[in-house]
Structures are given as C-alpha cells and as structure tokens.
Tab-separated table of C-alpha atoms in Angstrom:
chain	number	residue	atom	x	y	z
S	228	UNK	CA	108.554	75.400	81.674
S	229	UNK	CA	105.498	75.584	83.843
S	230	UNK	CA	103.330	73.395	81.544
S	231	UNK	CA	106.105	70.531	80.857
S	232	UNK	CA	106.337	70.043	84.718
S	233	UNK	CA	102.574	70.979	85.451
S	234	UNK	CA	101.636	67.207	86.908
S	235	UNK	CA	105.247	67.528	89.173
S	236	UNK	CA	104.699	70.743	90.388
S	237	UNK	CA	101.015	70.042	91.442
S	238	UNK	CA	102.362	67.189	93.038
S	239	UNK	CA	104.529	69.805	95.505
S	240	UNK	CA	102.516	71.375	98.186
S	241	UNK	CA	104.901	74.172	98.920
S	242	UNK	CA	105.320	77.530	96.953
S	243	UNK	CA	108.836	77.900	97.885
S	244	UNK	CA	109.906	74.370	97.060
S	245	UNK	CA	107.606	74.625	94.019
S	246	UNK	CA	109.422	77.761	92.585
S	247	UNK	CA	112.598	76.133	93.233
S	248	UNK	CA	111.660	73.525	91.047
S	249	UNK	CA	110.953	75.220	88.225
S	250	UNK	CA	113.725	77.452	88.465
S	251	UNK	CA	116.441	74.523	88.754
S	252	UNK	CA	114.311	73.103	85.436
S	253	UNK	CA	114.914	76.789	83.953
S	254	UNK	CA	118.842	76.052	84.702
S	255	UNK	CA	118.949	73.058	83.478
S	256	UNK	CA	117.378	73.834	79.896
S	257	UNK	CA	119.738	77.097	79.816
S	258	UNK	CA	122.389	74.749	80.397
S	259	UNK	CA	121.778	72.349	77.526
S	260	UNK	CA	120.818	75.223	75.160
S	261	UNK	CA	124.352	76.071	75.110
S	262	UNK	CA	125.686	76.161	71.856
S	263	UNK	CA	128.825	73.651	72.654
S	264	UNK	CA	126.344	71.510	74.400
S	265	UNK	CA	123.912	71.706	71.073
S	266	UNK	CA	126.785	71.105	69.178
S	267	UNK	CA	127.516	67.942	70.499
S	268	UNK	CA	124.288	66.822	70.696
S	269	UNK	CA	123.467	67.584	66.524
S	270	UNK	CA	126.926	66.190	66.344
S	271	UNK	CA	128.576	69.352	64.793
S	272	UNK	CA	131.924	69.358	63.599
S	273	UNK	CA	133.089	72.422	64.886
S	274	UNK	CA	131.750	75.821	67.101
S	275	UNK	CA	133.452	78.846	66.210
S	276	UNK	CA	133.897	81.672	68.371
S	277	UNK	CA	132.173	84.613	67.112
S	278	UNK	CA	135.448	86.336	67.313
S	279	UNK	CA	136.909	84.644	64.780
S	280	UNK	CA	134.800	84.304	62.463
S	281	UNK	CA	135.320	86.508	59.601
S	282	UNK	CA	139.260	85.440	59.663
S	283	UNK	CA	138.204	81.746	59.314
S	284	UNK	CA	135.776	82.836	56.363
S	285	UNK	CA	138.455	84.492	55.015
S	286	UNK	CA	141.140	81.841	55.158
S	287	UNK	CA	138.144	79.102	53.688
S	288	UNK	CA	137.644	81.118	51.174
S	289	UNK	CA	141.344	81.902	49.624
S	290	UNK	CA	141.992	78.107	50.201
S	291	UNK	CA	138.948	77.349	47.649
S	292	UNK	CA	141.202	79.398	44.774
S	293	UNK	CA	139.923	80.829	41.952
S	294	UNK	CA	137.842	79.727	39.063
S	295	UNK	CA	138.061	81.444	35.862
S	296	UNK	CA	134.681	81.922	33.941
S	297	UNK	CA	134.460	82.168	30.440
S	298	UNK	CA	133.354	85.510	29.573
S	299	UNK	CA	129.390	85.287	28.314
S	300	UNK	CA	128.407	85.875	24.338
S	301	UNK	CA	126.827	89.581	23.743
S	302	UNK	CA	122.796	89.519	24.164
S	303	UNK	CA	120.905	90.132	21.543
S	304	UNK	CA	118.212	92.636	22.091
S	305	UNK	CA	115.718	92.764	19.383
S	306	UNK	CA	114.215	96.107	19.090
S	307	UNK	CA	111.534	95.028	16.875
S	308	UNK	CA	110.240	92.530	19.620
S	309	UNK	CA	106.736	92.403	19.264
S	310	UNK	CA	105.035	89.461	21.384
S	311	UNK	CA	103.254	91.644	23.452
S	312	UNK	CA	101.419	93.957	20.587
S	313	UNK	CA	98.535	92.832	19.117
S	314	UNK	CA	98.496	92.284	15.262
S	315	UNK	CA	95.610	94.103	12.984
C-alpha cells in the first residue's frame, strides 16, 4: 500500500496524518476486496453463501438428470504382446 501512495505520502509532512493515510487506503482496498463488491465488479451472476453451498450443488446437480452410458466392449489384452522385446 506504501509503494502505490509513496509520491502522496512524501508529500505529507506529518507521521500521524501520514499513517492515517495509509491506513484509510488499507480500508478502502479491504472494502472493495469484498467478495459482493468483486462480484459486481467481474459482473458475476450470483455469490453464494458458503453455508449453502453443498445444498445448491446438490439441487444443480439432480436437476441435470441422468445420462445412461452404454456399457464399454471387453479389452483385449494380448498376452503375447511383444513391442518392447527385441527380436533375434
């Protein structure tokens, strides 16, 4: 925080009013760090309270129903597989 407002806070002669400077800056940048604040500013649809989370998982994920697969063919395994040995 120091750096961003280094030319500002050289420019105040007191220590006092100089600390209070960078401490309403501090403020400030905790305020707009704010995840409803971020939200809006990345223009995010929706912030969900940790609290709820897993239920709205949940609920998103039954409302996507199910989808069948079709069950995969055997593998064939050839025992005899020899790639990696060298021929004579």
């Amino acid at each position: 925080m120091r750096l961003g407002l280094r030319k500002e806070l050289e420019a105040i002669a007191d220590d006092d009013e100089r600390e209070e400077r960078v401490r309403q800056a501090t403020a400030s940048a905790q305020e707009n760090a704010k995840a409803l604040n971020a939200a809006q500013l990345f223009e995010i649809d929706d912030v969900i309270d940790p609290a709820d989370t897993r239920e709205l998982i949940a609920s998103t994920l039954s409302a996507a129903g199910v989808h069948e697969l079709d069950s995969p063919r055997p593998r064939f395994v050839d025992t005899w597989y020899t790639a990696s040995v060298p021929r004579r």
